[in-house]
Coordinates of C-alpha atoms in Angstrom, one line a residue:
M1 CA 119.8 100.5 112.5
L2 CA 117.8 101.2 109.3
L3 CA 118.6 97.9 107.7
K4 CA 118.1 95.9 110.9
T5 CA 114.6 97.4 111.4
F6 CA 113.4 97.5 107.7
G7 CA 115.4 94.5 106.4
W8 CA 112.5 92.1 106.4
S9 CA 110.3 94.7 104.8
F10 CA 112.8 95.2 102.0
A11 CA 113.1 91.4 101.5
V12 CA 109.3 90.9 101.5
T13 CA 108.9 93.7 99.0
A14 CA 111.5 92.2 96.6
A15 CA 110.0 88.8 96.9
G16 CA 106.4 90.0 96.6
L17 CA 107.0 92.2 93.6
A18 CA 109.0 89.3 91.9
L19 CA 106.1 86.9 92.6
A20 CA 103.6 89.4 91.3
G21 CA 105.6 89.8 88.1
V22 CA 105.8 86.0 87.6
L23 CA 102.1 85.5 88.2
W24 CA 100.5 88.5 86.6
G25 CA 103.2 90.2 84.5
W26 CA 104.2 93.9 84.6
Q27 CA 100.6 94.9 85.1
G28 CA 100.2 92.8 88.2
L29 CA 103.6 94.0 89.5
A30 CA 102.3 97.6 89.1
V31 CA 99.0 96.8 90.9
V32 CA 100.8 95.2 93.9
A33 CA 103.2 98.2 94.1
I34 CA 100.3 100.7 94.1
L35 CA 98.4 98.7 96.7
S36 CA 101.6 98.8 98.9
V37 CA 101.8 102.6 98.7
L38 CA 98.1 102.9 99.4
E39 CA 98.3 100.8 102.5
I40 CA 101.3 102.8 103.8
S41 CA 99.7 106.2 103.2
L42 CA 96.4 105.1 104.8
S43 CA 98.1 103.5 107.9
F44 CA 101.0 105.9 108.6
D45 CA 99.2 107.3 111.6
N46 CA 98.6 103.7 112.7
A47 CA 102.4 103.3 113.1
V48 CA 102.6 106.3 115.5
I49 CA 99.7 105.0 117.6
N50 CA 101.2 101.5 117.7
A51 CA 104.6 102.9 118.7
G52 CA 103.0 104.7 121.7
I53 CA 101.7 101.3 122.9
L54 CA 104.6 99.1 121.8
R55 CA 107.2 101.1 123.7
K56 CA 105.6 99.9 127.0
M57 CA 106.1 96.3 126.1
N58 CA 109.3 94.2 126.6
P59 CA 111.5 93.0 123.7
F60 CA 109.8 89.6 123.6
W61 CA 106.4 91.1 122.8
Q62 CA 107.9 93.6 120.4
K63 CA 109.2 90.6 118.5
M64 CA 105.8 89.0 118.7
F65 CA 104.3 92.1 117.2
L66 CA 106.7 91.7 114.2
T67 CA 106.3 88.0 113.8
L68 CA 102.9 86.6 114.9
G69 CA 101.4 90.1 114.6
I70 CA 102.4 90.4 110.9
L71 CA 101.0 87.0 110.1
I72 CA 97.7 88.1 111.6
A73 CA 97.8 91.4 109.8
V74 CA 98.7 90.0 106.4
F75 CA 96.9 86.6 106.3
G76 CA 94.3 87.3 108.9
M77 CA 93.0 90.8 108.0
R78 CA 94.0 91.1 104.4
L79 CA 93.2 87.6 103.2
V80 CA 91.0 85.6 105.6
F81 CA 88.9 88.5 107.1
P82 CA 87.3 89.6 103.8
V83 CA 86.3 86.0 103.1
V84 CA 84.8 85.6 106.5
I85 CA 82.8 88.8 105.9
V86 CA 81.6 87.4 102.6
A87 CA 80.6 84.1 104.3
I88 CA 78.6 85.9 107.1
T89 CA 76.9 88.5 105.1
A90 CA 76.0 86.3 102.1
K91 CA 75.3 83.3 104.4
L92 CA 77.7 81.1 102.5
G93 CA 79.6 78.1 103.8
P94 CA 83.4 78.6 104.3
I95 CA 84.3 76.5 101.2
E96 CA 81.8 78.3 99.0
A97 CA 83.0 81.7 100.2
V98 CA 86.6 80.8 99.3
K99 CA 85.5 79.6 95.9
V100 CA 83.7 83.0 95.3
A101 CA 86.8 84.9 96.4
V102 CA 89.1 82.9 94.2
Q103 CA 87.0 82.2 91.1
D104 CA 84.3 84.9 90.9
H105 CA 86.1 88.2 91.5
D106 CA 83.2 90.4 90.5
R107 CA 80.7 88.8 92.9
Y108 CA 83.4 88.8 95.7
E109 CA 83.9 92.5 95.2
Q110 CA 80.1 93.1 95.3
L111 CA 79.7 91.0 98.5
V112 CA 82.6 92.7 100.4
T113 CA 81.5 96.2 99.3
S114 CA 77.9 95.4 100.4
A115 CA 79.2 94.6 103.8
H116 CA 81.0 98.0 104.0
P117 CA 78.3 99.7 106.2
A118 CA 78.8 97.1 109.0
I119 CA 82.6 97.2 108.6
A120 CA 82.7 101.0 108.6
A121 CA 80.4 101.2 111.7
F122 CA 82.5 98.7 113.7
G123 CA 85.8 100.3 112.8
G124 CA 84.6 103.8 113.0
M125 CA 83.3 103.4 116.6
F126 CA 86.4 101.6 117.7
L127 CA 88.7 104.4 116.3
L128 CA 86.4 107.1 117.6
M129 CA 86.7 105.7 121.2
I130 CA 90.5 105.8 120.9
F131 CA 90.4 109.4 119.8
L132 CA 87.9 110.6 122.4
D133 CA 89.7 108.9 125.3
F134 CA 92.9 110.6 124.2
V135 CA 91.4 114.2 123.9
F136 CA 89.3 113.9 127.0
E137 CA 92.4 113.0 129.1
D138 CA 94.2 115.8 130.9
R139 CA 97.8 115.7 129.7
D140 CA 100.9 117.6 130.8
I141 CA 101.9 118.2 127.2
K142 CA 99.2 119.8 124.9
W143 CA 99.5 120.5 121.3
L144 CA 96.4 122.6 120.5
A145 CA 96.0 124.0 124.0
W146 CA 93.0 126.2 123.1
L147 CA 91.1 123.0 122.2
E148 CA 92.6 120.3 124.5
K149 CA 92.3 122.3 127.8
P150 CA 88.5 122.6 127.7
L151 CA 88.2 119.0 126.4
A152 CA 90.3 117.8 129.3
R153 CA 87.9 119.6 131.7
L154 CA 84.9 118.0 130.1
G155 CA 86.7 114.6 130.3
K156 CA 86.4 114.6 134.1
L157 CA 83.0 113.0 133.3
D158 CA 84.1 109.3 133.2
T159 CA 81.6 108.1 130.6
L160 CA 81.6 111.1 128.3
S161 CA 83.6 109.4 125.5
I162 CA 81.0 106.5 125.5
V163 CA 78.1 109.0 125.4
V164 CA 79.6 111.0 122.5
S165 CA 80.4 107.8 120.6
L166 CA 76.8 106.5 121.0
V167 CA 75.4 109.9 119.9
A168 CA 77.6 109.8 116.8
L169 CA 76.4 106.3 116.1
L170 CA 72.8 107.3 116.4
I171 CA 73.3 110.2 114.1
A172 CA 75.0 108.0 111.5
A173 CA 72.4 105.3 111.8
T174 CA 69.5 107.7 111.4
T175 CA 71.1 109.7 108.5
V176 CA 73.6 108.1 106.2
A177 CA 72.5 104.5 107.0
T178 CA 68.9 105.0 106.1
S179 CA 69.5 105.1 102.3
V180 CA 72.7 103.3 101.3
P181 CA 73.2 103.0 97.6
V182 CA 73.1 99.4 96.3
H183 CA 76.5 98.4 94.9
G184 CA 76.4 97.7 91.2
G185 CA 72.8 98.5 90.9
S186 CA 70.1 101.2 91.3
G187 CA 68.2 102.2 94.3
T188 CA 69.0 102.3 98.0
V189 CA 68.7 100.0 101.0
D190 CA 68.1 100.8 104.7
K191 CA 71.1 99.7 106.8
T192 CA 70.1 101.3 110.1
A193 CA 69.8 98.1 112.1
T194 CA 73.1 96.8 110.6
V195 CA 75.0 99.9 111.4
L196 CA 73.6 100.1 115.0
L197 CA 74.5 96.5 115.7
A198 CA 78.0 96.7 114.2
G199 CA 78.7 100.1 115.9
V200 CA 77.7 98.8 119.3
G201 CA 80.0 95.8 118.6
G202 CA 82.9 98.1 117.9
L203 CA 82.2 100.0 121.1
V204 CA 81.9 96.9 123.2
T205 CA 85.1 95.4 121.7
Y206 CA 87.0 98.6 122.6
L207 CA 85.7 98.6 126.1
I208 CA 86.6 94.9 126.7
V209 CA 90.0 94.8 125.1
G210 CA 91.1 98.3 126.0
G211 CA 89.7 98.0 129.5
I212 CA 91.5 94.7 130.3
S213 CA 94.8 95.9 128.9
G214 CA 94.5 99.1 130.8
F215 CA 93.6 97.2 134.0
F216 CA 96.7 95.0 133.8
E217 CA 98.9 98.0 132.9
D218 CA 97.7 99.9 135.9
R219 CA 98.3 96.9 138.1
L220 CA 101.9 96.6 136.7
E221 CA 102.6 100.3 137.4
D222 CA 101.3 100.0 140.9
E223 CA 103.5 96.9 141.5
E224 CA 106.5 98.8 140.2
E225 CA 105.8 101.8 142.4
D226 CA 105.5 99.6 145.4
G227 CA 108.8 98.0 144.6
E228 CA 110.5 101.4 144.3
E229 CA 109.1 102.5 147.7
N230 CA 110.2 99.2 149.3
E231 CA 113.7 99.6 147.9
E232 CA 113.9 103.1 149.2
N233 CA 112.9 101.9 152.6
G234 CA 115.3 98.9 152.5
A235 CA 112.5 96.4 152.5
A236 CA 111.8 93.5 150.1
L237 CA 108.8 93.5 147.9
P238 CA 106.1 91.3 149.3
Q239 CA 104.9 88.6 146.9
K240 CA 101.1 88.2 146.4
S241 CA 99.6 84.7 146.2
G242 CA 101.5 83.5 143.1
A243 CA 101.4 86.8 141.2
S244 CA 104.8 88.2 140.2
V245 CA 106.0 91.2 138.3
V246 CA 107.0 89.0 135.4
G247 CA 103.6 87.2 135.3
L248 CA 101.7 90.5 135.7
A249 CA 103.8 92.1 132.9
G250 CA 103.0 89.1 130.7
K251 CA 99.3 89.5 131.2
A252 CA 99.5 93.2 130.5
A253 CA 101.6 92.7 127.4
F254 CA 99.3 90.0 126.1
F255 CA 96.2 92.2 126.3
M256 CA 98.1 95.1 124.9
F257 CA 99.1 92.9 122.0
L258 CA 95.4 92.0 121.4
Y259 CA 94.6 95.7 121.6
L260 CA 97.2 96.5 119.0
E261 CA 95.8 93.8 116.7
V262 CA 92.3 95.2 117.0
I263 CA 93.6 98.7 116.3
D264 CA 95.4 97.4 113.2
A265 CA 92.2 95.6 112.1
S266 CA 90.2 98.9 112.4
F267 CA 92.8 100.7 110.3
S268 CA 92.9 97.9 107.7
F269 CA 89.1 98.2 106.9
D270 CA 89.4 101.2 104.7
G271 CA 92.5 99.8 103.0
V272 CA 90.7 96.5 102.1
I273 CA 87.6 98.3 100.7
G274 CA 89.7 101.0 98.9
A275 CA 91.8 98.3 97.2
F276 CA 88.8 97.2 95.1
A277 CA 89.2 100.5 93.2
I278 CA 92.5 99.0 91.9
T279 CA 91.9 95.2 91.7
N280 CA 89.3 92.6 92.8
D281 CA 91.9 89.8 92.8
I282 CA 92.1 88.6 96.4
F283 CA 95.6 87.3 96.1
A284 CA 97.0 90.5 94.5
M285 CA 95.1 92.5 97.1
A286 CA 96.6 90.5 100.0
L287 CA 100.1 90.7 98.6
G288 CA 100.1 94.4 98.0
L289 CA 98.4 95.3 101.3
G290 CA 100.6 92.8 103.1
I291 CA 103.8 94.5 101.8
G292 CA 102.4 97.8 103.1
A293 CA 101.6 96.3 106.4
M294 CA 105.2 95.1 106.8
Y295 CA 106.5 98.6 106.4
I296 CA 104.0 99.9 109.0
R297 CA 105.2 97.2 111.4
S298 CA 108.8 98.1 110.8
L299 CA 108.1 101.8 111.1
T300 CA 106.4 101.2 114.4
V301 CA 109.5 99.4 115.8
F302 CA 111.8 102.1 114.3
L303 CA 109.9 104.9 116.1
V304 CA 110.2 102.9 119.4
R305 CA 113.9 102.1 119.1
K306 CA 114.8 105.7 118.1
G307 CA 112.7 107.2 120.8
T308 CA 111.0 109.4 118.2
L309 CA 107.9 109.9 120.3
D310 CA 109.9 111.3 123.2
D311 CA 111.9 113.6 120.9
Y312 CA 108.8 114.8 118.9
V313 CA 106.1 115.0 121.6
Y314 CA 103.3 116.2 119.4
L315 CA 103.4 113.2 117.0
E316 CA 101.0 111.2 119.2
H317 CA 98.6 114.1 119.2
G318 CA 98.7 114.4 115.4
A319 CA 98.1 110.7 115.0
H320 CA 95.1 110.7 117.4
Y321 CA 93.6 113.6 115.5
A322 CA 94.1 111.6 112.3
I323 CA 92.3 108.7 114.0
G324 CA 89.4 110.9 114.8
A325 CA 89.2 112.1 111.2
L326 CA 89.4 108.6 109.9
A327 CA 86.6 107.5 112.3
V328 CA 84.3 110.3 111.0
I329 CA 85.3 109.4 107.4
L330 CA 84.4 105.7 108.0
L331 CA 80.9 106.7 109.3
I332 CA 80.4 109.0 106.3
T333 CA 81.4 106.4 103.8
I334 CA 78.5 104.2 105.0
K335 CA 76.6 106.1 102.3
Y336 CA 79.0 108.5 100.5
E337 CA 82.2 107.5 98.7
I338 CA 85.3 109.3 99.7
N339 CA 88.5 108.9 97.7
E340 CA 91.3 107.0 99.5
V341 CA 93.7 109.8 98.5
V342 CA 91.8 112.2 100.7
T343 CA 91.8 109.8 103.6
G344 CA 95.5 109.3 103.4
L345 CA 96.4 112.9 102.9
I346 CA 94.4 114.0 106.0
G347 CA 96.5 111.6 108.2
V348 CA 99.8 112.6 106.6
V349 CA 99.0 116.4 106.9
L350 CA 98.0 116.1 110.5
I351 CA 101.1 114.1 111.5
G352 CA 103.3 116.4 109.4
L353 CA 101.9 119.5 111.3
A354 CA 102.5 117.7 114.6
F355 CA 106.1 116.9 113.6
F356 CA 106.7 120.5 112.5
S357 CA 105.2 121.8 115.8
S358 CA 107.4 119.4 117.7
V359 CA 110.5 120.7 115.9
L360 CA 109.6 124.3 116.8
R361 CA 109.0 123.4 120.4
N362 CA 112.4 121.7 120.6
R363 CA 114.1 124.7 119.1
R364 CA 112.4 127.0 121.6
E365 CA 113.4 124.8 124.5
S366 CA 117.0 124.6 123.3
G367 CA 117.1 128.3 122.9
T368 CA 115.7 129.1 126.4
G369 CA 117.7 126.3 128.1
N370 CA 114.7 125.0 130.1
G371 CA 111.5 123.2 129.7
S372 CA 109.1 126.1 130.4
E373 CA 106.7 127.2 127.7
T374 CA 107.1 130.5 126.0
K375 CA 104.3 133.0 125.6
A376 CA 104.0 132.0 122.0
E377 CA 103.6 128.4 122.9
V378 CA 100.9 129.2 125.4
A379 CA 99.0 131.4 122.9
T380 CA 99.2 128.9 120.1
G381 CA 99.2 125.6 122.0
V382 CA 102.4 124.5 120.3

C-alpha cells in the first residue's frame, strides 16, 4: 500500500536529487532537498483538505489528480506561474520574461517578490473563504464546540462569509497595503489598489469555481437520492433529457478537479515566495518544490485510500483552522515578513492537535461502546 501510493514520489525524489547533483553539485542537491522539505511542511494541511474533496471523486478523477494534476502543480504553478507573474507585473513579453527568469536571477527574484502583495491578497482571500465556509456550516461533529456552535448559528446568514472576507480585505488594504517596503531598496510604496483588485479576484474565483462544483455535487446527490427512493418503491429511475448519473458525475468531478487545482495554487504561493530565501534559480526552485508537491499528492491519495479522515474525524477541522491561519498570515505578509518555519509549524501543530483529539475521541467511544459524547467531550468540544 505504502509503496503503491508513494512509489512515484520516491522515484521522482531519487531522479530529482540525482539531477540536482549532476547540474549543481552537492550544494545544489542540498538546496533541492531543503526546498522539498519546505514545500511538504507548508502544504501538509493542503493534503488533508484535498483528501476531503478527492474521496468524493471516482478512481478516474483520482488518477487525473495524480497525473495531469501533478503536471499542473509542478510545471504550471512552480515553473510557469512565477514567469507569468513577472511578465504581467513588469509588463514584459513572454520571451523576455523567460530570459529574465533564466539569465537574470536577481532581477527575477526582485520582480516576483514585488508582486507578492497581489499574490498574497488573491491567495489569502481564496483560502479565507474556504475557512469561513467551513466554520460557519453547522456540522454534526464539532472539534472546538465552544467556538464552532456559535459560529454555526451565525452561519445561518448565507452571505456572512463573503461579508467577513470583504471586511478583512478592506482592513488589509487600508493598513498593511498602504506602505509596503520596496524590495531591495529603501522607502515604501502604496499597494492599496493592487491588493483590493487581487483580493476581489480571489473572492470571485472562489465563488465561481466553488459554486459550480458545489452545484453539480448537489445535483449528483439529489439524483442518487431519487434513485434510491425509486429502487425502494420498485420503480426505474426516470432519465432527464440526455442527463445521466455518469454524465452528471463527470461534470461534478471536473469542477471539483478545477477547485482542487485552485486550492493547490493558493497553497503554493507562500512556498514559491519563501523559496527565494534559499535560491533564486528558477529550475532548482521548480525541482525542489515539485518533489514536495509529489509527496503532497501521494499523501492525499493515501489518506483517501486508508479512510483516515473517517477514522480521525477532527483532521479536517484542524486543516481548515490551519487554512484560516495561513490566510491571515498571507494578508499580513503584504507588508511584514514572516518566516516560513512559523507558517509551516502552525499548520503542523493544528493538525497534530486535531489528530490527538481524534485519537482520544476514538478511545472514549471504544470504551463506552457507543457513539454518544461523554461529558468531557461536551465540555471541551473534543
